[in-house]
Coordinates of C-alpha atoms in Angstrom, one line a residue:
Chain A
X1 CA 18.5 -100.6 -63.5
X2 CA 15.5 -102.9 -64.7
X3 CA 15.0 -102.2 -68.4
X4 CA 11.3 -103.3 -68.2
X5 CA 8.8 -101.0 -69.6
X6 CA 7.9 -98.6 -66.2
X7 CA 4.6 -97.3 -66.6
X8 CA 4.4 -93.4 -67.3
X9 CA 1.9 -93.2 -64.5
X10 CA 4.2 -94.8 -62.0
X11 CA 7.3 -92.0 -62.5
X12 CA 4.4 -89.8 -62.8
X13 CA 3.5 -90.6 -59.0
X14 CA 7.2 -90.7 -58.1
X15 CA 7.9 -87.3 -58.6
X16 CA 4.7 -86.7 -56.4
X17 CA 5.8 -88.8 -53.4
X18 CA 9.5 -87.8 -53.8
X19 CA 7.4 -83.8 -52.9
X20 CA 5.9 -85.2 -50.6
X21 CA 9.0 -86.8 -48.6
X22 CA 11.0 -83.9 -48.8
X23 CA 7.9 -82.0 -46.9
X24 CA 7.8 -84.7 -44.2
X25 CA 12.1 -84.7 -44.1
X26 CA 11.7 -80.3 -43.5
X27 CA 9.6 -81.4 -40.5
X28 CA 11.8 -84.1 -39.3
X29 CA 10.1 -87.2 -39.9
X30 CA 11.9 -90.0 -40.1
X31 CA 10.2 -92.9 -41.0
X32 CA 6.6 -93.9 -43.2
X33 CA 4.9 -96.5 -43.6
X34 CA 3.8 -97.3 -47.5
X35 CA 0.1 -96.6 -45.9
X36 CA 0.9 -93.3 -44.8
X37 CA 2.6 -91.8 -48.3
X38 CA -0.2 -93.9 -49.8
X39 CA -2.7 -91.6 -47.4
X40 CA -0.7 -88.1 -47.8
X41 CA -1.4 -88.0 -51.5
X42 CA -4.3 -89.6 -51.8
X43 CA -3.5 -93.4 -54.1
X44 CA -4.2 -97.2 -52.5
X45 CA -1.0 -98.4 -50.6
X46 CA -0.6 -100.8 -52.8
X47 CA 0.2 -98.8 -55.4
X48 CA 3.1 -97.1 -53.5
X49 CA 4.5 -100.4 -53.1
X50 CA 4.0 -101.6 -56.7
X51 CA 5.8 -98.0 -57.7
X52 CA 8.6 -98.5 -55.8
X53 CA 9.1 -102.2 -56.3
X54 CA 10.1 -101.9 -59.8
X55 CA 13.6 -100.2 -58.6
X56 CA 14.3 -102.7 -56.0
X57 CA 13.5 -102.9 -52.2
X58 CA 13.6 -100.3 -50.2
X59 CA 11.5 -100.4 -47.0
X60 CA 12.6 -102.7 -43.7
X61 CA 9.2 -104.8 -43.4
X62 CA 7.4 -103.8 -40.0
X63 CA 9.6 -100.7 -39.9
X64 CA 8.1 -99.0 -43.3
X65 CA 10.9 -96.1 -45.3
X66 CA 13.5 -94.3 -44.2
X67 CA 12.2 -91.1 -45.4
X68 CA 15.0 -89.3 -46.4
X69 CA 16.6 -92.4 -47.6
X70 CA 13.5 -93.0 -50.2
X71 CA 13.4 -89.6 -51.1
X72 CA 17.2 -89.9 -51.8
X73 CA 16.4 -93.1 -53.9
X74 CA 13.6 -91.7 -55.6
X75 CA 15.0 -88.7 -57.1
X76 CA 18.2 -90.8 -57.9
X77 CA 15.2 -93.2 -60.2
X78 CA 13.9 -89.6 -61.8
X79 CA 17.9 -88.3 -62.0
X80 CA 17.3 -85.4 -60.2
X81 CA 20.2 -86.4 -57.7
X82 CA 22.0 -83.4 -59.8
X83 CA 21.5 -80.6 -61.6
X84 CA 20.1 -80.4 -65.2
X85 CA 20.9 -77.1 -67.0
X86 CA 17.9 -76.1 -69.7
X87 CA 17.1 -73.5 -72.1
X88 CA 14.0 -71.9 -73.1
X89 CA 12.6 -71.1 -76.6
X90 CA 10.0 -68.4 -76.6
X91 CA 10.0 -65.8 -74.6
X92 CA 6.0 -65.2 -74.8
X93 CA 3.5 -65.4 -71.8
X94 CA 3.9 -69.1 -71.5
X95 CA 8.0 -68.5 -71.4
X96 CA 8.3 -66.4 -69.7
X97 CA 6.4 -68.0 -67.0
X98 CA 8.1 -70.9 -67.1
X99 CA 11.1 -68.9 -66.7
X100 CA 10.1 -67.4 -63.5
X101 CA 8.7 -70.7 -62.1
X102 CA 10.3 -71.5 -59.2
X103 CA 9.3 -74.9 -59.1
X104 CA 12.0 -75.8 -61.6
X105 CA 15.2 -74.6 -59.8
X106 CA 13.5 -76.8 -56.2
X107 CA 13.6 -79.5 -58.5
X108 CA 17.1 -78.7 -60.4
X109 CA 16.3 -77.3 -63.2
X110 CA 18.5 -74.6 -63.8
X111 CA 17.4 -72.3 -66.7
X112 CA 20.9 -71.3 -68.6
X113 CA 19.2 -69.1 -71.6
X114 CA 15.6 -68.2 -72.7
X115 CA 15.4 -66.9 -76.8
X116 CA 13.1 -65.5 -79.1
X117 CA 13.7 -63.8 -82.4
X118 CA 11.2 -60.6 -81.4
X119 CA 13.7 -57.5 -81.7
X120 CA 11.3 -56.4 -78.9
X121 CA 11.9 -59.0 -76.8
X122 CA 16.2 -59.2 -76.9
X123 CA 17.9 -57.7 -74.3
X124 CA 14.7 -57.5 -71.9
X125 CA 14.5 -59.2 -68.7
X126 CA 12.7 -62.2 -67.9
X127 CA 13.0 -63.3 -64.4
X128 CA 16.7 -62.1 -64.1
X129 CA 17.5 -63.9 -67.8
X130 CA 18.1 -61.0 -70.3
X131 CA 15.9 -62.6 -73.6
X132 CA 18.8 -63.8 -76.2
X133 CA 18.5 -63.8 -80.3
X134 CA 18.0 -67.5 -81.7
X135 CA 21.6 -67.3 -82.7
X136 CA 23.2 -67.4 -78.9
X137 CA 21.6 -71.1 -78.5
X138 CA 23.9 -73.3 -79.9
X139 CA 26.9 -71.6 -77.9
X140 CA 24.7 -71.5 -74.6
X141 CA 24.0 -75.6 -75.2
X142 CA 27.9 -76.4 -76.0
X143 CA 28.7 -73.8 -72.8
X144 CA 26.8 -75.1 -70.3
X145 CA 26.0 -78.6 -71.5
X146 CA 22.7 -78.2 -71.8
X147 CA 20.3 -81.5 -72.3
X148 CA 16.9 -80.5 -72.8
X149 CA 14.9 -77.6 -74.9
X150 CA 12.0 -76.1 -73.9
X151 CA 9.8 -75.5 -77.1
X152 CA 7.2 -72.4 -75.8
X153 CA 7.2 -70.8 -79.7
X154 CA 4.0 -70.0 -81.9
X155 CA 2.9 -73.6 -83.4
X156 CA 4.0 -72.6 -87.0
X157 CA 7.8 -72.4 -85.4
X158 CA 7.7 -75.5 -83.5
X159 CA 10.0 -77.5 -86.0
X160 CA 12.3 -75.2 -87.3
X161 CA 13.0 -74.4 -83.1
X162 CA 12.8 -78.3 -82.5
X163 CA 15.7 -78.8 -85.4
X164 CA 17.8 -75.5 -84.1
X165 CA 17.4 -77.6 -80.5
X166 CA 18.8 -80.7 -82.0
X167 CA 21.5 -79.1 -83.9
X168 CA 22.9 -77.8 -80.8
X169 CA 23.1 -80.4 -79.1
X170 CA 20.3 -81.3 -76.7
X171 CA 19.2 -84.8 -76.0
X172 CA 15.5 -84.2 -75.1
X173 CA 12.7 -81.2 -76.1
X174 CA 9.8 -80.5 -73.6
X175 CA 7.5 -79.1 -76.7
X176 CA 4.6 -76.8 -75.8
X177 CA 3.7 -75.8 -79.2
X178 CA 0.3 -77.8 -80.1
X179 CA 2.2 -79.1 -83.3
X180 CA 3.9 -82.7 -83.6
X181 CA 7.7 -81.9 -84.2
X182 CA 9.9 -84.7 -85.8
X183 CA 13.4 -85.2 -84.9
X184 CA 16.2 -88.0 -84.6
X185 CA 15.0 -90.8 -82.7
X186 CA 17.9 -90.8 -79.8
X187 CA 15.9 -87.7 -79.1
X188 CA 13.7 -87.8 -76.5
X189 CA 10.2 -85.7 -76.8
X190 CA 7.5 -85.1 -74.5
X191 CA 4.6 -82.8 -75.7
X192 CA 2.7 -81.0 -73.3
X193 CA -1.1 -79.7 -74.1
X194 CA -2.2 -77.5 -71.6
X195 CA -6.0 -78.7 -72.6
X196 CA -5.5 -82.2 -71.7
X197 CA -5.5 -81.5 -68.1
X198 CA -9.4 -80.3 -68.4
X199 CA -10.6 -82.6 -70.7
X200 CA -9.8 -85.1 -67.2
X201 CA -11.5 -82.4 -65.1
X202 CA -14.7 -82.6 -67.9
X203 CA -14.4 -86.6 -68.7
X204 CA -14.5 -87.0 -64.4
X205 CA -17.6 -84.3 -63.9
X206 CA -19.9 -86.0 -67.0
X207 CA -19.1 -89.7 -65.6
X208 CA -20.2 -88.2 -62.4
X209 CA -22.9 -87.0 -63.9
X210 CA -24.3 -90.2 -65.7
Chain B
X1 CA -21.8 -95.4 -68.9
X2 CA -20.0 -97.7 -67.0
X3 CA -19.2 -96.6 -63.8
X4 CA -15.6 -99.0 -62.9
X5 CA -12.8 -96.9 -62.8
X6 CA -11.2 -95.7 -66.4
X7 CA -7.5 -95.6 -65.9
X8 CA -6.3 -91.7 -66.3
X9 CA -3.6 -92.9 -68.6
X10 CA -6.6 -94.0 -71.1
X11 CA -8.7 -90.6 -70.9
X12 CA -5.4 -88.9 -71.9
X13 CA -4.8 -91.3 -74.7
X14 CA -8.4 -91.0 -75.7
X15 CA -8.1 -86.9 -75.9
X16 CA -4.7 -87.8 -78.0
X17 CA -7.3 -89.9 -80.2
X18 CA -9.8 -87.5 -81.0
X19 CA -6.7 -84.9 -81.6
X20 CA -5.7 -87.0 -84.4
X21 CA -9.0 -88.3 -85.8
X22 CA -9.8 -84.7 -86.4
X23 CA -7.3 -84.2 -88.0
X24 CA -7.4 -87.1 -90.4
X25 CA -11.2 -85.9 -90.9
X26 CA -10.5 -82.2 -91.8
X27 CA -8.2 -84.4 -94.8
X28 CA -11.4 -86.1 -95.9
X29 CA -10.3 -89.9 -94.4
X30 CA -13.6 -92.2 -93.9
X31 CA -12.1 -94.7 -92.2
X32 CA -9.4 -96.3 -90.4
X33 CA -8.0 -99.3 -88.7
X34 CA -7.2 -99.6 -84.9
X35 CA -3.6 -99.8 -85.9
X36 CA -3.8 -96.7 -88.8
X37 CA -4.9 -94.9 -85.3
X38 CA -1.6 -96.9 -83.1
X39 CA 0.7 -95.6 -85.8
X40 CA -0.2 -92.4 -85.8
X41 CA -0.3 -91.4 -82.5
X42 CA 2.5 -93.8 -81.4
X43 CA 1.2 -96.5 -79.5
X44 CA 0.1 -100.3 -80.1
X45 CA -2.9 -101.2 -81.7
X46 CA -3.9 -103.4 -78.8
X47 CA -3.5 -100.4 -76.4
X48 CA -5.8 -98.1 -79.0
X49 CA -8.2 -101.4 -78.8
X50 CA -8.4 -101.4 -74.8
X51 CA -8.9 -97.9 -74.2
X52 CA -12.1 -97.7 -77.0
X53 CA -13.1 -101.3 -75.2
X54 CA -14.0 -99.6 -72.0
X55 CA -16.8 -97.3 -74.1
X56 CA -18.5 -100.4 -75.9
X57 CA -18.3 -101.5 -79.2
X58 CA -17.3 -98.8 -81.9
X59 CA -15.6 -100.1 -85.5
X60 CA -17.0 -103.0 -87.4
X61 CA -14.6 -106.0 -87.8
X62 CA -12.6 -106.0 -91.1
X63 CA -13.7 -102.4 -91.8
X64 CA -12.4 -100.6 -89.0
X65 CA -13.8 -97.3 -87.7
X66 CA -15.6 -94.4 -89.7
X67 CA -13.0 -91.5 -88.3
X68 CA -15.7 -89.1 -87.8
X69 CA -17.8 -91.1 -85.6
X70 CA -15.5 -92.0 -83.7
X71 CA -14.3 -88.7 -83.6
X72 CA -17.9 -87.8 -82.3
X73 CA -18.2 -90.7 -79.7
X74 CA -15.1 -89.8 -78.1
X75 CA -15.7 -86.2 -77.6
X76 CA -18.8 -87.2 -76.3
X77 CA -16.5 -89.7 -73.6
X78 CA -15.0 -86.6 -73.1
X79 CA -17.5 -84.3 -72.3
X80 CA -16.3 -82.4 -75.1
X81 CA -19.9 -82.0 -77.4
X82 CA -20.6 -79.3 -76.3
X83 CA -19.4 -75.8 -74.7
X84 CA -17.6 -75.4 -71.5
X85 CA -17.1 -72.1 -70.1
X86 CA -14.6 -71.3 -67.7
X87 CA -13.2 -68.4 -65.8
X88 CA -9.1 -68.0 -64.9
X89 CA -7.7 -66.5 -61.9
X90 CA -4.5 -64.9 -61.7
X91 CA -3.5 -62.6 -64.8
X92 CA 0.0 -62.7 -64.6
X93 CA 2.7 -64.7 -67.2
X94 CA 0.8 -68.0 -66.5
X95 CA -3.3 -67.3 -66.7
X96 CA -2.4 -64.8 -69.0
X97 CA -0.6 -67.6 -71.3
X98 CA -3.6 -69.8 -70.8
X99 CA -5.9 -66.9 -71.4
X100 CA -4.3 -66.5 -75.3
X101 CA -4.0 -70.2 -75.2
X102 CA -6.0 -71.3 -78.5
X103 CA -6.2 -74.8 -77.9
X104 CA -8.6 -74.0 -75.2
X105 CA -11.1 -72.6 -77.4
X106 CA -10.4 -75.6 -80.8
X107 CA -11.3 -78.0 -77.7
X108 CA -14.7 -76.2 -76.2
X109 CA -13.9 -74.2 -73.5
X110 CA -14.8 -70.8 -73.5
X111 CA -13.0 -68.3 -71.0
X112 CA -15.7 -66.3 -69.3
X113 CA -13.6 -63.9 -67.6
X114 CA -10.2 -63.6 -66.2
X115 CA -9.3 -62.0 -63.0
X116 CA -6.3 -60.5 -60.4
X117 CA -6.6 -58.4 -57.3
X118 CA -3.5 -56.1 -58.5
X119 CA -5.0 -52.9 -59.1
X120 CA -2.5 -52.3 -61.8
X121 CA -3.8 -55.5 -63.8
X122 CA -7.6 -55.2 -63.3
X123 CA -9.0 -53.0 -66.5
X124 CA -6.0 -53.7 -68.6
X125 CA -6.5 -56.2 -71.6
X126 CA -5.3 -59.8 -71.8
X127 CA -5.9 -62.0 -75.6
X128 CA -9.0 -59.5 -75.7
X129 CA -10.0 -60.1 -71.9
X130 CA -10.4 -57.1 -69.3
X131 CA -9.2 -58.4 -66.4
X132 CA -12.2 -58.2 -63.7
X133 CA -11.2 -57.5 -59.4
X134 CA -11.8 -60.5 -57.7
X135 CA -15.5 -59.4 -56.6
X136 CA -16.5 -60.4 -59.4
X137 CA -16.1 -63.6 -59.9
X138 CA -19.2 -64.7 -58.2
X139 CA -21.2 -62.8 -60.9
X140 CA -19.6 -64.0 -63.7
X141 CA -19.6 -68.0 -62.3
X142 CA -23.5 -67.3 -61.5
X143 CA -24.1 -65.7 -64.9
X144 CA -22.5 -68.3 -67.7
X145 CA -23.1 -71.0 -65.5
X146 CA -19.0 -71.7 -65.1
X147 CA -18.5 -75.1 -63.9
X148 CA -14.3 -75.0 -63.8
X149 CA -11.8 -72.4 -62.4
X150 CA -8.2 -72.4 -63.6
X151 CA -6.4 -71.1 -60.5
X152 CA -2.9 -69.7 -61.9
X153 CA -2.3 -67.2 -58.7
X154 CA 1.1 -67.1 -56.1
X155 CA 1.1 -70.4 -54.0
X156 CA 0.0 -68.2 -51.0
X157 CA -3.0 -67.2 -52.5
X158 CA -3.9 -70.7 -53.9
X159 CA -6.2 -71.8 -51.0
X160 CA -8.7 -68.4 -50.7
X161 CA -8.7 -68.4 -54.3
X162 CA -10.4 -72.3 -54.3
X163 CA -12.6 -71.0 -51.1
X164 CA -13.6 -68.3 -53.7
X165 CA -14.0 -70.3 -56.8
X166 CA -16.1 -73.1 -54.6
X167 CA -18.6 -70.3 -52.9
X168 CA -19.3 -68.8 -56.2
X169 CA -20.2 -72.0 -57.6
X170 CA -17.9 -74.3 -59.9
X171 CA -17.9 -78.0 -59.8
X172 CA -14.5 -78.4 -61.0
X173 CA -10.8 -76.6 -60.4
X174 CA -8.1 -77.1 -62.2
X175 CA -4.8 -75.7 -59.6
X176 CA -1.3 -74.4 -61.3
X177 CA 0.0 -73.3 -58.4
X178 CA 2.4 -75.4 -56.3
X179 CA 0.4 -75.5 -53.1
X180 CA -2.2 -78.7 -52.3
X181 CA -5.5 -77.0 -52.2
X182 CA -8.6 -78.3 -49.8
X183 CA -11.9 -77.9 -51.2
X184 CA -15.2 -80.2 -50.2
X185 CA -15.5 -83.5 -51.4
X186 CA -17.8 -83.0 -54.7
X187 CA -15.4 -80.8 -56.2
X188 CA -13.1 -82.2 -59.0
X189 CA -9.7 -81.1 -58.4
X190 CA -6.8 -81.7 -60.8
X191 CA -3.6 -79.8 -60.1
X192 CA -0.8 -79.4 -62.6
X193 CA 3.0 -79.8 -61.8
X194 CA 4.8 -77.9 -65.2
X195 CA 8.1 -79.7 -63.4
X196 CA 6.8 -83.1 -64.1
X197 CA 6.9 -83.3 -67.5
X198 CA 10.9 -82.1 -67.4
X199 CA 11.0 -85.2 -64.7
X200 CA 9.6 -87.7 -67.1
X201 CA 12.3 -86.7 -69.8
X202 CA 15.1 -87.4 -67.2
X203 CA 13.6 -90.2 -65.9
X204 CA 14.0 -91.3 -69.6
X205 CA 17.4 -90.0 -70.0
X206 CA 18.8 -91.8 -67.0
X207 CA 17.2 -95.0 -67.8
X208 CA 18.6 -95.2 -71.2
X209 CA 22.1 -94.3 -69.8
X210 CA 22.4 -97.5 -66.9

């Protein structure tokens, strides 16, 4: 594989057309054109073709994709051509919804634990997960060789969760908690704010505006 | 303003700007260089440079930038100087997460009302919210002037619930649920994958692996 920079946008928009393919395959489609994935979710074609030239070539020129072959290819580029056992921290509103998302097991995400330290909380269900003290995680990590922690605890916990995470074992930490969380660099982290996604929404409606 | 097309991957890092600079303000910092703000945030100074560049002409050479009014002129990029009220739809784990959600609220928007059509949900409490039947959203979108609905309902649900939120008035809808929404032309739309995220860790993962 190239070891170029890839542009977060561009894997961003992977993981939308590999959706989108795997619609089209259900309905038995077999081939596109980079115009018509292009079309179906709404970016220039030649940004589906820039997108997918940085892994190689894929189409046949005149013929356009394969599509189950690209959606194959694709979700081999985002390593979702297997299974990725993950754990949840925080078994509040946001984790448990995570927990019952669907959307993560379609994708492969299979959740092997979800923790909180609320006596409340252990031993109630979320989604079919019975809620586990802090002290399960490290054994559920070694267990099931789990790679990535999902951080969904009150800010002020963020880092001692984050270290508990690392401790155990995981290689990467989707954190929710709106506080930066410092760990080993081999560590991969991706913070998610749930108020970025409107400041878009506001930035697009005042440029419309001006 | 200028009106060619801001790449998405700037507005983000722009609200990841005004994130920071607020915080170095609330410490009493004056000023700071384009690469003070790189460092901090984690990306290069010519990058921080580009994204301000599309706004005009902000620091003065050799001195840098004064943090709070750069602080101000982004929010104002934003949309962010002044109030946005909003209303969410959908009371279970999800709106009910984003309803608690105090990042919201640090950033400007102000929830107006959250609402269900379970009978069991409407009149209970959620982060100090009743929620309202669906009847009434109209009302409340006509009476604080809401410009954005969060739609956090079932996927089945996702496209009456748009109808809804478009007929009673917003100019913007920001979709959690996993089903592509059709709403006319002049509406913003922005819809939010919680799986892509995880994807952009493997992605990473995989890559440092080959």
């Amino acid at each position: 594989m190239k070891t170029f920079k890839i542009p977060e946008a561009s894997i961003i928009r992977l993981s939308v057309y590999s959706r989108y393919l795997y619609q089209l395959d259900q309905k038995g489609v077999i081939t596109i054109s980079s115009g018509e994935i292009a079309e179906g979710v709404g970016v220039s074609p030649a940004q589906v073709r820039k997108d997918l030239a940085y892994f190689g070539e894929f189409g046949t020129r005149g013929v356009g994709y394969n599509v189950r072959d690209l959606h194959g290819h694709i979700m081999k580029i985002l390593g979702l051509n297997h299974k990725w056992p993950i754990v949840i921290v925080g078994a509040g509103n946001l984790g448990s919804a995570l927990t019952m998302y669907k959307g993560f097991l379609q994708r492969g995400f299979e959740i092997k634990g979800i923790f909180d330290s609320d006596p409340e909380k252990i031993g109630t269900e979320v989604g079919g997960y019975p809620v586990q003290p802090l002290e399960n995680i490290t054994k559920v990590v070694r267990d099931h060789m789990v790679e990535i922690g999902v951080i969904t605890v009150p800010a002020p916990y963020a880092q001692e969760t984050a270290t508990m995470l690392v401790e155990a074992g995981v290689n990467a930490i989707l954190n929710f908690a709106p506080r930066v969380i410092n760990v080993p660099p081999h560590i991969e982290v991706r913070n998610v704010d749930l108020a970025v996604s409107l400041e878009i929404l506001t930035f697009n409606l005042v440029m419309k505006r001006d």
